[in-house]
Amino acid sequence: MNDKRKRAILSVVGMVALLIVCVIGVQAVFAGLGMVSARHGGVSSSQSAQADGDGSQPVQEPGASSMPEDAGSSQPAPSFCPFCGEGLPSSFQWGQFCPYCGEQVEA
């Protein structure tokens, strides 16, 4: 009887240890994905496609707007994305793409 009880206790302890290892592993995977997305989150798909081109198109400055000068000057740029709610950088202007969700923020 003592041997069966010892095996049952070891089995329970082993399963608890396996559960803890699995939880820690999942947290490590999501932490790694968060670091990767934070590193590559500032590049939108249109900017990466433009960077991969043959150079025939002019490269736009990061702070420059693709809109005409007078189009967005009457309204201040938003501080939060209306689609995902994330805070936007201070250099953000109307017509640019949100660095978090990729949606174009228009006035």
mmCIF file with all atom_site columns, N, CA and C in Angstrom, residues 63 76-80 87-94 96 99-100:
data_model
loop_
_atom_site.group_PDB
_atom_site.id
_atom_site.type_symbol
_atom_site.label_atom_id
_atom_site.label_alt_id
_atom_site.label_comp_id
_atom_site.label_asym_id
_atom_site.label_entity_id
_atom_site.label_seq_id
_atom_site.pdbx_PDB_ins_code
_atom_site.Cartn_x
_atom_site.Cartn_y
_atom_site.Cartn_z
_atom_site.occupancy
_atom_site.B_iso_or_equiv
_atom_site.pdbx_formal_charge
_atom_site.auth_seq_id
_atom_site.auth_comp_id
_atom_site.auth_asym_id
_atom_site.auth_atom_id
_atom_site.pdbx_PDB_model_num
ATOM 1  N N  . GLY A 1 63  ? 9.888  61.791 -41.347 1.00 0.00 ? 63  GLY A N  1
ATOM 2  C CA . GLY A 1 63  ? 8.985  62.778 -40.764 1.00 0.00 ? 63  GLY A CA 1
ATOM 3  C C  . GLY A 1 63  ? 8.139  63.500 -41.785 1.00 0.00 ? 63  GLY A C  1
ATOM 4  N N  . PRO A 1 76  ? -4.785 69.685 -35.772 1.00 0.00 ? 76  PRO A N  1
ATOM 5  C CA . PRO A 1 76  ? -3.599 69.069 -35.163 1.00 0.00 ? 76  PRO A CA 1
ATOM 6  C C  . PRO A 1 76  ? -3.634 67.555 -35.353 1.00 0.00 ? 76  PRO A C  1
ATOM 7  N N  . ALA A 1 77  ? -2.466 66.959 -35.409 1.00 0.00 ? 77  ALA A N  1
ATOM 8  C CA . ALA A 1 77  ? -2.367 65.514 -35.598 1.00 0.00 ? 77  ALA A CA 1
ATOM 9  C C  . ALA A 1 77  ? -2.917 64.790 -34.365 1.00 0.00 ? 77  ALA A C  1
ATOM 10 N N  . PRO A 1 78  ? -3.489 63.592 -34.540 1.00 0.00 ? 78  PRO A N  1
ATOM 11 C CA . PRO A 1 78  ? -4.044 62.866 -33.404 1.00 0.00 ? 78  PRO A CA 1
ATOM 12 C C  . PRO A 1 78  ? -2.939 62.321 -32.499 1.00 0.00 ? 78  PRO A C  1
ATOM 13 N N  . SER A 1 79  ? -3.284 62.142 -31.238 1.00 0.00 ? 79  SER A N  1
ATOM 14 C CA . SER A 1 79  ? -2.319 61.565 -30.305 1.00 0.00 ? 79  SER A CA 1
ATOM 15 C C  . SER A 1 79  ? -2.590 60.082 -30.057 1.00 0.00 ? 79  SER A C  1
ATOM 16 N N  . PHE A 1 80  ? -3.778 59.587 -30.462 1.00 0.00 ? 80  PHE A N  1
ATOM 17 C CA . PHE A 1 80  ? -4.130 58.178 -30.320 1.00 0.00 ? 80  PHE A CA 1
ATOM 18 C C  . PHE A 1 80  ? -4.731 57.686 -31.627 1.00 0.00 ? 80  PHE A C  1
ATOM 19 N N  . GLY A 1 87  ? -1.197 54.936 -28.372 1.00 0.00 ? 87  GLY A N  1
ATOM 20 C CA . GLY A 1 87  ? -0.660 56.285 -28.455 1.00 0.00 ? 87  GLY A CA 1
ATOM 21 C C  . GLY A 1 87  ? 0.271  56.417 -29.654 1.00 0.00 ? 87  GLY A C  1
ATOM 22 N N  . LEU A 1 88  ? 0.135  57.525 -30.390 1.00 0.00 ? 88  LEU A N  1
ATOM 23 C CA . LEU A 1 88  ? 0.953  57.753 -31.574 1.00 0.00 ? 88  LEU A CA 1
ATOM 24 C C  . LEU A 1 88  ? 2.137  58.642 -31.224 1.00 0.00 ? 88  LEU A C  1
ATOM 25 N N  . PRO A 1 89  ? 3.251  58.528 -31.952 1.00 0.00 ? 89  PRO A N  1
ATOM 26 C CA . PRO A 1 89  ? 4.418  59.373 -31.669 1.00 0.00 ? 89  PRO A CA 1
ATOM 27 C C  . PRO A 1 89  ? 4.117  60.840 -31.936 1.00 0.00 ? 89  PRO A C  1
ATOM 28 N N  . SER A 1 90  ? 4.890  61.728 -31.343 1.00 0.00 ? 90  SER A N  1
ATOM 29 C CA . SER A 1 90  ? 4.644  63.161 -31.483 1.00 0.00 ? 90  SER A CA 1
ATOM 30 C C  . SER A 1 90  ? 4.867  63.647 -32.909 1.00 0.00 ? 90  SER A C  1
ATOM 31 N N  . SER A 1 91  ? 5.650  62.938 -33.707 1.00 0.00 ? 91  SER A N  1
ATOM 32 C CA . SER A 1 91  ? 5.905  63.341 -35.087 1.00 0.00 ? 91  SER A CA 1
ATOM 33 C C  . SER A 1 91  ? 4.839  62.818 -36.057 1.00 0.00 ? 91  SER A C  1
ATOM 34 N N  . PHE A 1 92  ? 3.800  62.180 -35.543 1.00 0.00 ? 92  PHE A N  1
ATOM 35 C CA . PHE A 1 92  ? 2.754  61.603 -36.399 1.00 0.00 ? 92  PHE A CA 1
ATOM 36 C C  . PHE A 1 92  ? 1.950  62.708 -37.058 1.00 0.00 ? 92  PHE A C  1
ATOM 37 N N  . GLN A 1 93  ? 1.588  62.506 -38.332 1.00 0.00 ? 93  GLN A N  1
ATOM 38 C CA . GLN A 1 93  ? 0.793  63.477 -39.081 1.00 0.00 ? 93  GLN A CA 1
ATOM 39 C C  . GLN A 1 93  ? -0.385 62.764 -39.722 1.00 0.00 ? 93  GLN A C  1
ATOM 40 N N  . TRP A 1 94  ? -1.423 63.541 -40.069 1.00 0.00 ? 94  TRP A N  1
ATOM 41 C CA . TRP A 1 94  ? -2.594 62.979 -40.735 1.00 0.00 ? 94  TRP A CA 1
ATOM 42 C C  . TRP A 1 94  ? -2.177 62.312 -42.036 1.00 0.00 ? 94  TRP A C  1
ATOM 43 N N  . GLN A 1 96  ? -0.777 59.368 -42.375 1.00 0.00 ? 96  GLN A N  1
ATOM 44 C CA . GLN A 1 96  ? 0.221  58.327 -42.183 1.00 0.00 ? 96  GLN A CA 1
ATOM 45 C C  . GLN A 1 96  ? -0.464 57.057 -41.669 1.00 0.00 ? 96  GLN A C  1
ATOM 46 N N  . PRO A 1 99  ? 1.614  52.856 -36.641 1.00 0.00 ? 99  PRO A N  1
ATOM 47 C CA . PRO A 1 99  ? 2.691  51.876 -36.539 1.00 0.00 ? 99  PRO A CA 1
ATOM 48 C C  . PRO A 1 99  ? 2.283  50.608 -35.795 1.00 0.00 ? 99  PRO A C  1
ATOM 49 N N  . TYR A 1 100 ? 1.117  50.594 -35.156 1.00 0.00 ? 100 TYR A N  1
ATOM 50 C CA . TYR A 1 100 ? 0.687  49.435 -34.378 1.00 0.00 ? 100 TYR A CA 1
ATOM 51 C C  . TYR A 1 100 ? -0.284 48.534 -35.149 1.00 0.00 ? 100 TYR A C  1
#
